[in-house]
CSV table of C-alpha atoms in Angstrom, one decimal:
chain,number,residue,atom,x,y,z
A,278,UNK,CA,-62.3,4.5,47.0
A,279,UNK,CA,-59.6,1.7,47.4
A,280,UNK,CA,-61.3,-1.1,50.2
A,281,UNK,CA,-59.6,-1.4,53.8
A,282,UNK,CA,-57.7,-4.5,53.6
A,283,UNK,CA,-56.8,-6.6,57.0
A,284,UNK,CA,-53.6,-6.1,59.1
A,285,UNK,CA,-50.9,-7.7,57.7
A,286,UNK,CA,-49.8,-10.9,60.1
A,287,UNK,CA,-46.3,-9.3,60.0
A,288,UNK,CA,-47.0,-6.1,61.4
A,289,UNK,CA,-48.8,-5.0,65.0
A,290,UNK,CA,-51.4,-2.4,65.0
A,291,UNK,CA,-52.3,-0.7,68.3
A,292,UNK,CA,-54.9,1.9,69.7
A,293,UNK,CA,-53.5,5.0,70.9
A,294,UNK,CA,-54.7,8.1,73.3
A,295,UNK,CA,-52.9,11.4,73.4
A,296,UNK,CA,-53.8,14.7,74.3
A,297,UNK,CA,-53.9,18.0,71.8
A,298,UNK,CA,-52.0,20.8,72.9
A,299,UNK,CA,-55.4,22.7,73.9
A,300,UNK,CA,-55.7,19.4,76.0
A,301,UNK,CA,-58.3,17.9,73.8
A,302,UNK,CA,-58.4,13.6,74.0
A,303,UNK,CA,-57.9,12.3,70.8
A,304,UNK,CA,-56.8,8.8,69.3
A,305,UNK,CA,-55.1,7.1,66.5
A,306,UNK,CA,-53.0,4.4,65.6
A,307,UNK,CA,-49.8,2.6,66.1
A,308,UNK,CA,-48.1,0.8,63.4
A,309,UNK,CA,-44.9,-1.0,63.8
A,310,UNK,CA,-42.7,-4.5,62.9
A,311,UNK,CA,-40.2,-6.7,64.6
A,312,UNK,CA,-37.5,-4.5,63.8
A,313,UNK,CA,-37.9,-1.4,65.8
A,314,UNK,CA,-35.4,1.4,64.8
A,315,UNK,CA,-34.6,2.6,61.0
A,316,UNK,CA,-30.9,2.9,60.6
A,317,UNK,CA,-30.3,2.5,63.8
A,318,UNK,CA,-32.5,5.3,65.1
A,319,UNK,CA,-35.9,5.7,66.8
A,320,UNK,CA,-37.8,7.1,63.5
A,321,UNK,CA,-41.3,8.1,64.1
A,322,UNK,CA,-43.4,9.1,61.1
A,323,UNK,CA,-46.7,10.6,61.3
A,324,UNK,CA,-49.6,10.3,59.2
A,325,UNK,CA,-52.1,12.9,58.8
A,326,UNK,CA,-54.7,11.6,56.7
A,327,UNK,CA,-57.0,13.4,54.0
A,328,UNK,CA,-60.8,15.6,53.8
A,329,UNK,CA,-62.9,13.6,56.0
A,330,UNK,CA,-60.5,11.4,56.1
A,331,UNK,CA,-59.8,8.8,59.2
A,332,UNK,CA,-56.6,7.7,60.9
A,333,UNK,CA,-56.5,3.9,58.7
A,334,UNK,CA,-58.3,5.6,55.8
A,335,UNK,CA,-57.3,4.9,52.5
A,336,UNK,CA,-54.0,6.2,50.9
A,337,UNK,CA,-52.3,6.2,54.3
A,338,UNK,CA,-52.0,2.3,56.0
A,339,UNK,CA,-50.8,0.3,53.1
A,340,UNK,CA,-48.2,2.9,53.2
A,341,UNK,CA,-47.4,2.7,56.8
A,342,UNK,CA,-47.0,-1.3,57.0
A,343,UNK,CA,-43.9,-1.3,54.5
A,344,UNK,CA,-42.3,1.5,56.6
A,345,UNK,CA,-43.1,-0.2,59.9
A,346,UNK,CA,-41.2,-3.3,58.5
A,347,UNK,CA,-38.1,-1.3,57.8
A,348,UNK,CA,-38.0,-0.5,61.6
A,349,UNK,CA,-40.0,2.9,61.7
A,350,UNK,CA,-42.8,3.3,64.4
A,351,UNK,CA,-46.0,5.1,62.3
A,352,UNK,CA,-48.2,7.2,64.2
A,353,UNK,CA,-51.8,7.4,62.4
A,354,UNK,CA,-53.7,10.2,63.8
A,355,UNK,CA,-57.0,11.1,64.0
A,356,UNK,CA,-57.6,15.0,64.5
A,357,UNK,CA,-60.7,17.5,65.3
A,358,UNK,CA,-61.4,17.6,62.0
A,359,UNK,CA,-61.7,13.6,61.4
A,360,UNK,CA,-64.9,12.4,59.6
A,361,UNK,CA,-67.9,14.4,60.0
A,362,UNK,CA,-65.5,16.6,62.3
A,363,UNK,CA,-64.7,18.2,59.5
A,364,UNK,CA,-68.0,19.7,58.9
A,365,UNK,CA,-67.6,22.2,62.2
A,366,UNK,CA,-63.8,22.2,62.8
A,367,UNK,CA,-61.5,25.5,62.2
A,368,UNK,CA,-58.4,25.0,60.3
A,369,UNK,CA,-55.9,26.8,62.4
A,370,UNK,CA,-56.7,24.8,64.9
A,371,UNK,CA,-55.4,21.5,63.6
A,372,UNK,CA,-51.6,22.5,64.4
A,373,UNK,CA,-52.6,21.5,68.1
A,374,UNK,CA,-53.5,18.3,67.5
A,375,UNK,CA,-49.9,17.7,65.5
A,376,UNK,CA,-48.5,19.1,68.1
A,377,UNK,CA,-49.8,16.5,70.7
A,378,UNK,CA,-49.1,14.0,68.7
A,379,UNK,CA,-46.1,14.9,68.4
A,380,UNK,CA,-44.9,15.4,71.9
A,381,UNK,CA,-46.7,11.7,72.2
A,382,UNK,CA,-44.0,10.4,70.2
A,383,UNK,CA,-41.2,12.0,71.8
A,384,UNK,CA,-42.3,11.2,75.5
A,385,UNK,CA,-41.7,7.8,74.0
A,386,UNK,CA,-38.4,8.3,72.9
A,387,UNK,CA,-38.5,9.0,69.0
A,388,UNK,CA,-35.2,10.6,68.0
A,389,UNK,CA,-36.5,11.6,64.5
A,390,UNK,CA,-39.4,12.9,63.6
A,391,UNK,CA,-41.1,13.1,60.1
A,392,UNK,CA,-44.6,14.6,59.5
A,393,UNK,CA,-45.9,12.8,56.2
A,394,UNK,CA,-49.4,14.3,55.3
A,395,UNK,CA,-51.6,13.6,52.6
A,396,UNK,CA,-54.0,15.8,50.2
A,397,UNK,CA,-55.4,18.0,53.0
A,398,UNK,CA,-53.0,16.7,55.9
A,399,UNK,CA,-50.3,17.8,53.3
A,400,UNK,CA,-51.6,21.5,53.9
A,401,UNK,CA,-51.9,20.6,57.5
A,402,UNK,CA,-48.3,19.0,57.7
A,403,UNK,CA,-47.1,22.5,55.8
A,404,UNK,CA,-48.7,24.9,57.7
A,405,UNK,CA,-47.7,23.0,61.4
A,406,UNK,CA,-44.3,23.1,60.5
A,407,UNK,CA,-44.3,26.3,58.8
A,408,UNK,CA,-45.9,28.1,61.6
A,409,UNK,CA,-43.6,26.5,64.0
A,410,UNK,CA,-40.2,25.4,62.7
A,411,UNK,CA,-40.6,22.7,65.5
A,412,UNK,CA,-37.2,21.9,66.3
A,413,UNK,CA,-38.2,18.2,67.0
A,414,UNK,CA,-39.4,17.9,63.3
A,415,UNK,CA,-36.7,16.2,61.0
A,416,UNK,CA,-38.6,16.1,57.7
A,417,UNK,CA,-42.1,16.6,56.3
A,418,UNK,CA,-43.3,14.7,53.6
A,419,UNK,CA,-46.3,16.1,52.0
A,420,UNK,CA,-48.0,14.1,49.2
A,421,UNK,CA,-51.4,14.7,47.0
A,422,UNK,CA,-50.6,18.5,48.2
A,423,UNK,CA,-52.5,21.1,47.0
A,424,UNK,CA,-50.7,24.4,46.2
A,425,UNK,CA,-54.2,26.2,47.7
A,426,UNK,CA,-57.5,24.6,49.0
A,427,UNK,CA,-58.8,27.8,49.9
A,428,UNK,CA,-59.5,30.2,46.7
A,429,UNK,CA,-57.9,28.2,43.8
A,430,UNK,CA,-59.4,24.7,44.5
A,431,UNK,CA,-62.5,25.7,46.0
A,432,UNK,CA,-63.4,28.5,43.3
A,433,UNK,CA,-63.3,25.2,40.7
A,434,UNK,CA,-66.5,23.6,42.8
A,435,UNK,CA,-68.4,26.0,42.2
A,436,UNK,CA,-68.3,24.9,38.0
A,437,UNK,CA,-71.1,22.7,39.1
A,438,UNK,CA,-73.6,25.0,39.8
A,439,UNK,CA,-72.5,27.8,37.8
A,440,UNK,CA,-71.6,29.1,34.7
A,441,UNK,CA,-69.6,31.5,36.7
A,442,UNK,CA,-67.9,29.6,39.4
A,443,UNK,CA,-65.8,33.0,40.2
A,444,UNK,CA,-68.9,35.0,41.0
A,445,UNK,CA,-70.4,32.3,42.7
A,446,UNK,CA,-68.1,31.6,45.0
A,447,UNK,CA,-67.4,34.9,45.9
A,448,UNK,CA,-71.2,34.9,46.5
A,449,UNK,CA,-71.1,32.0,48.5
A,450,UNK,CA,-68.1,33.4,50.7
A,451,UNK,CA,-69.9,36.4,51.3
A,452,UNK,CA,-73.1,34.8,52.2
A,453,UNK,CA,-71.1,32.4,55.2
A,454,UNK,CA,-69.6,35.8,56.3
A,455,UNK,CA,-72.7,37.5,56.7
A,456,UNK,CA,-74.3,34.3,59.3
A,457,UNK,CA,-71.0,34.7,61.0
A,458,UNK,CA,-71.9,38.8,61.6
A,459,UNK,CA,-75.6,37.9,62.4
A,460,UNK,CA,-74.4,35.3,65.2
A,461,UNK,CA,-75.1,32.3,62.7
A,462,UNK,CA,-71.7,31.1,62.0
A,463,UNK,CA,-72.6,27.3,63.5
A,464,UNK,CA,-75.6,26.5,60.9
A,465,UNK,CA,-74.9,24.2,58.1
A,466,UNK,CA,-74.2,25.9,54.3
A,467,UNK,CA,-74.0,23.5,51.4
A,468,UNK,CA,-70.6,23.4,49.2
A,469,UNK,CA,-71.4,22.2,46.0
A,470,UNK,CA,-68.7,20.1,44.4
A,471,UNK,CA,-68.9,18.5,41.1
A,472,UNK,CA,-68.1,14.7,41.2
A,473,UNK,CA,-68.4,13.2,37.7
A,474,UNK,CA,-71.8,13.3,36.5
A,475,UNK,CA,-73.1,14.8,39.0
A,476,UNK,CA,-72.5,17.1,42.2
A,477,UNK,CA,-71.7,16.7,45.8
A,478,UNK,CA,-73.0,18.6,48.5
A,479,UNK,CA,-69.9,19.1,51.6
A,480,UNK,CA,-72.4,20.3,54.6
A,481,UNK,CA,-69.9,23.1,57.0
A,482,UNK,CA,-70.9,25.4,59.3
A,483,UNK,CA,-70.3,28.8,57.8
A,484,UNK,CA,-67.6,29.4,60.2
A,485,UNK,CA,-65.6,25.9,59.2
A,486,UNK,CA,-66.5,26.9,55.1
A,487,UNK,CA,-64.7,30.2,55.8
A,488,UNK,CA,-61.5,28.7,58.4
A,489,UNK,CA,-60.5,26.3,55.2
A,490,UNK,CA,-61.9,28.0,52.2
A,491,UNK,CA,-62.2,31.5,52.2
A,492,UNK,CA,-59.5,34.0,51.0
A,493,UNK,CA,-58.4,34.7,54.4
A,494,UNK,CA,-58.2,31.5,55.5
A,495,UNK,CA,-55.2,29.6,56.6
A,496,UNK,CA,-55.5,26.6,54.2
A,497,UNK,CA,-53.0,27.0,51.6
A,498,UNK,CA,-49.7,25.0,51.0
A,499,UNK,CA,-47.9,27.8,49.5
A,500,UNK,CA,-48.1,30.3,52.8
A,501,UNK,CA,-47.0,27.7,54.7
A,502,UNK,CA,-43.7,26.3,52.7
A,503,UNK,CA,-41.1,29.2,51.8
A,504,UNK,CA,-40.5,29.1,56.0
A,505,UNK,CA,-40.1,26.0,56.6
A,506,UNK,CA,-36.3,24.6,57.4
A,507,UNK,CA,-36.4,21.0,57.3
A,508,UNK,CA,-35.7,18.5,54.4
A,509,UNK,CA,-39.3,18.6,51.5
A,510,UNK,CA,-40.7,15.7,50.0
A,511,UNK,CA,-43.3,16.1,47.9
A,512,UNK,CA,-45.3,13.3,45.9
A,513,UNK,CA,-47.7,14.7,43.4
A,514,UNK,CA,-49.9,11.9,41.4
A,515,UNK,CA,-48.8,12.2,37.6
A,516,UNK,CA,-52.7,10.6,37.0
A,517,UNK,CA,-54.1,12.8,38.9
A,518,UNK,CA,-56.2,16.0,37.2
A,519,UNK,CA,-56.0,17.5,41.1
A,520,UNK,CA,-52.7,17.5,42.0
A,521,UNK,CA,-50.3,17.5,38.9
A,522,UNK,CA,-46.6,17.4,39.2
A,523,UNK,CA,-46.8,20.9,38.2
A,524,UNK,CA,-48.7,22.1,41.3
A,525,UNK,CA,-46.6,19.8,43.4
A,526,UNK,CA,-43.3,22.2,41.6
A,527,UNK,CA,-45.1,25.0,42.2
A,528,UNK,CA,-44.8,24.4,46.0
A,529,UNK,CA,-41.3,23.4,46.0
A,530,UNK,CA,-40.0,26.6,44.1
A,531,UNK,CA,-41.7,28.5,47.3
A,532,UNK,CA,-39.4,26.3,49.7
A,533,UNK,CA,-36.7,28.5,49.3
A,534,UNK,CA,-35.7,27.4,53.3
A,535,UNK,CA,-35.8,23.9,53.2
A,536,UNK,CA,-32.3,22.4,53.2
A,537,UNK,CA,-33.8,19.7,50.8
A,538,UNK,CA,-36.5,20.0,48.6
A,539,UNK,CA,-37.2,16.9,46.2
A,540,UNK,CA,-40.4,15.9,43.8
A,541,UNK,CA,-40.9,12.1,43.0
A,542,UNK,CA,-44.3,11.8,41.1
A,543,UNK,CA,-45.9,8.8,41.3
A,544,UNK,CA,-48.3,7.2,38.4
A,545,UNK,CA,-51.4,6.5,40.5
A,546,UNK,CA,-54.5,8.0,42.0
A,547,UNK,CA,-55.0,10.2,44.8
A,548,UNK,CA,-54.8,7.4,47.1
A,549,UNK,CA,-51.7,5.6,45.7
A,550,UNK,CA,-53.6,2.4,44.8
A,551,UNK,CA,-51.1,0.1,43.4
A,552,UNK,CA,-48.1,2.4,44.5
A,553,UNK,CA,-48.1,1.6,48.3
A,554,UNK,CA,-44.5,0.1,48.2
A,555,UNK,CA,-43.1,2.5,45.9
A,556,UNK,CA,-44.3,5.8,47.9
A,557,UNK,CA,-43.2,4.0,50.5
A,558,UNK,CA,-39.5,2.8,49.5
A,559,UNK,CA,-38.6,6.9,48.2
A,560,UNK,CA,-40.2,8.2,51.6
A,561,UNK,CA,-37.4,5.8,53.4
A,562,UNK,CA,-35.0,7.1,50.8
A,563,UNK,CA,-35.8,10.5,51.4
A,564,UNK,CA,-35.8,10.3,55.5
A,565,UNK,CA,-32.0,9.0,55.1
A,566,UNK,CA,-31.0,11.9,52.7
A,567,UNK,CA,-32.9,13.8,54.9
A,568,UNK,CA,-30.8,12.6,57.7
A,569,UNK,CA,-27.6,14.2,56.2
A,570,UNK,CA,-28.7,17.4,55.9
């Protein structure tokens, strides 16, 4: 995982407190430069970060600084399911904490609005705006994005512990919803993931396992995209064996809504390493396009 570098001199990072629409207090992060309006308006993007992600995490600040220099406030958030929040947080859920972000942004006068999520927060940026069609949404960037976490992605863990990774995780769903019927959904199950050489174990709560993995779970991109309105960009990494340009296609084909739907991949990892300024430079590209729909 790429190291957290310091704040760039030419750039001013600030603490922030807002409220989720439920009225939970969260926090995140301010980003922004000297100039402070992008082509002449108040643009505010924000940044939902990745699985156990936090709000400065990797593959989302180095992007934010070169935005905030050409004039665009960024908004870093950390939500419920932050860190180790992710181990007992439901999915569906997670809109309300976008959505009190975003009502932080306008109380503070942001005329356009761009959600830019990545690899989880891409599904989390797709299914906020798909569920809602917020009207103070301009564009929603969604890069890393898988097509579907829950089934498609999650059955492929399972290849670690099995030579039947179908059957086992069909197994393993069952299991979760069988503590959730005997009253147990809050203990800790184990989902095995294989990680090179060798496998990790994600502890959830059998409730959380079966909010963002399950087959009736919420967590897919592609449920999410063929209703939303607004402009689509979507950044697949062409190096990465997770989210190939194909997937990234996949999800665009089902925006059939979207008054713009573009796919720039980028040759880099899943955190951009290396590619910070060039993610960066067709996101500013794609707001202004965006901008003319």
């Amino acid at each position: 995982m790429p190291v957290m570098e310091p704040t760039p001199e030419d750039v001013t990072l600030r603490a922030i407190n807002y409220d989720s629409e439920d009225g939970q207090s969260m926090d995140g992060f301010e980003i922004t430069g000297e100039t402070t309006t992008f082509d002449g308006d108040e643009t505010c993007v924000i940044f939902l970060h990745g699985l156990r992600g936090f709000a400065l995490g990797a593959g989302i600040s180095p992007i934010a600084y070169p935005l905030a220099r050409m004039g665009m406030r960024c908004i870093s958030i950390n939500k419920r399911n932050s860190g180790k929040g992710y181990e007992t947080s439901d999915f569906a859920e997670i809109d309300r904490d976008i959505a009190g972000a975003i009502d932080w942004a306008t109380d503070r006068g942001a005329e356009r609005i761009v959600i830019w999520g990545r690899s989880l927060g891409a599904t989390e940026a797709a299914y906020y705006q798909g569920k809602r069609n917020d009207p103070d949404v301009d564009a929603v960037v969604l890069a890393a994005p898988f097509a579907d976490i829950r089934e498609r992605s999650t059955r492929g863990y399972f290849e670690a512990v099995s030579d039947d990774p179908d059957a086992a995780y069909e197994e393993f769903v069952e299991d979760a919803r069988e503590l959730v019927e005997e009253d147990r959904g809050n203990e800790l199950i184990a989902l095995p993931r294989p990680v090179e050489d060798g496998i990790e174990y994600i502890p959830m709560t059998a409730e959380s396992f079966l909010s963002y993995r399950s087959p009736e779970s919420k967590c897919a991109t592609v449920d999410w995209t063929p209703t939303i309105e607004v402009p689509l960009l979507l950044l697949p990494h062409a190096t990465d064996r997770n989210v190939t340009p194909d997937e990234a296609r996949e999800i665009a084909d089902t925006a059939d809504r979207s008054s713009l739907v573009d796919v720039r991949p980028i040759e880099a990892n899943h955190f951009f390493t290396g590619a910070e300024d060039k993610v960066a430079d067709i996101t500013a590209d794609f707001i202004r396009r965006a901008d003319e729909q």
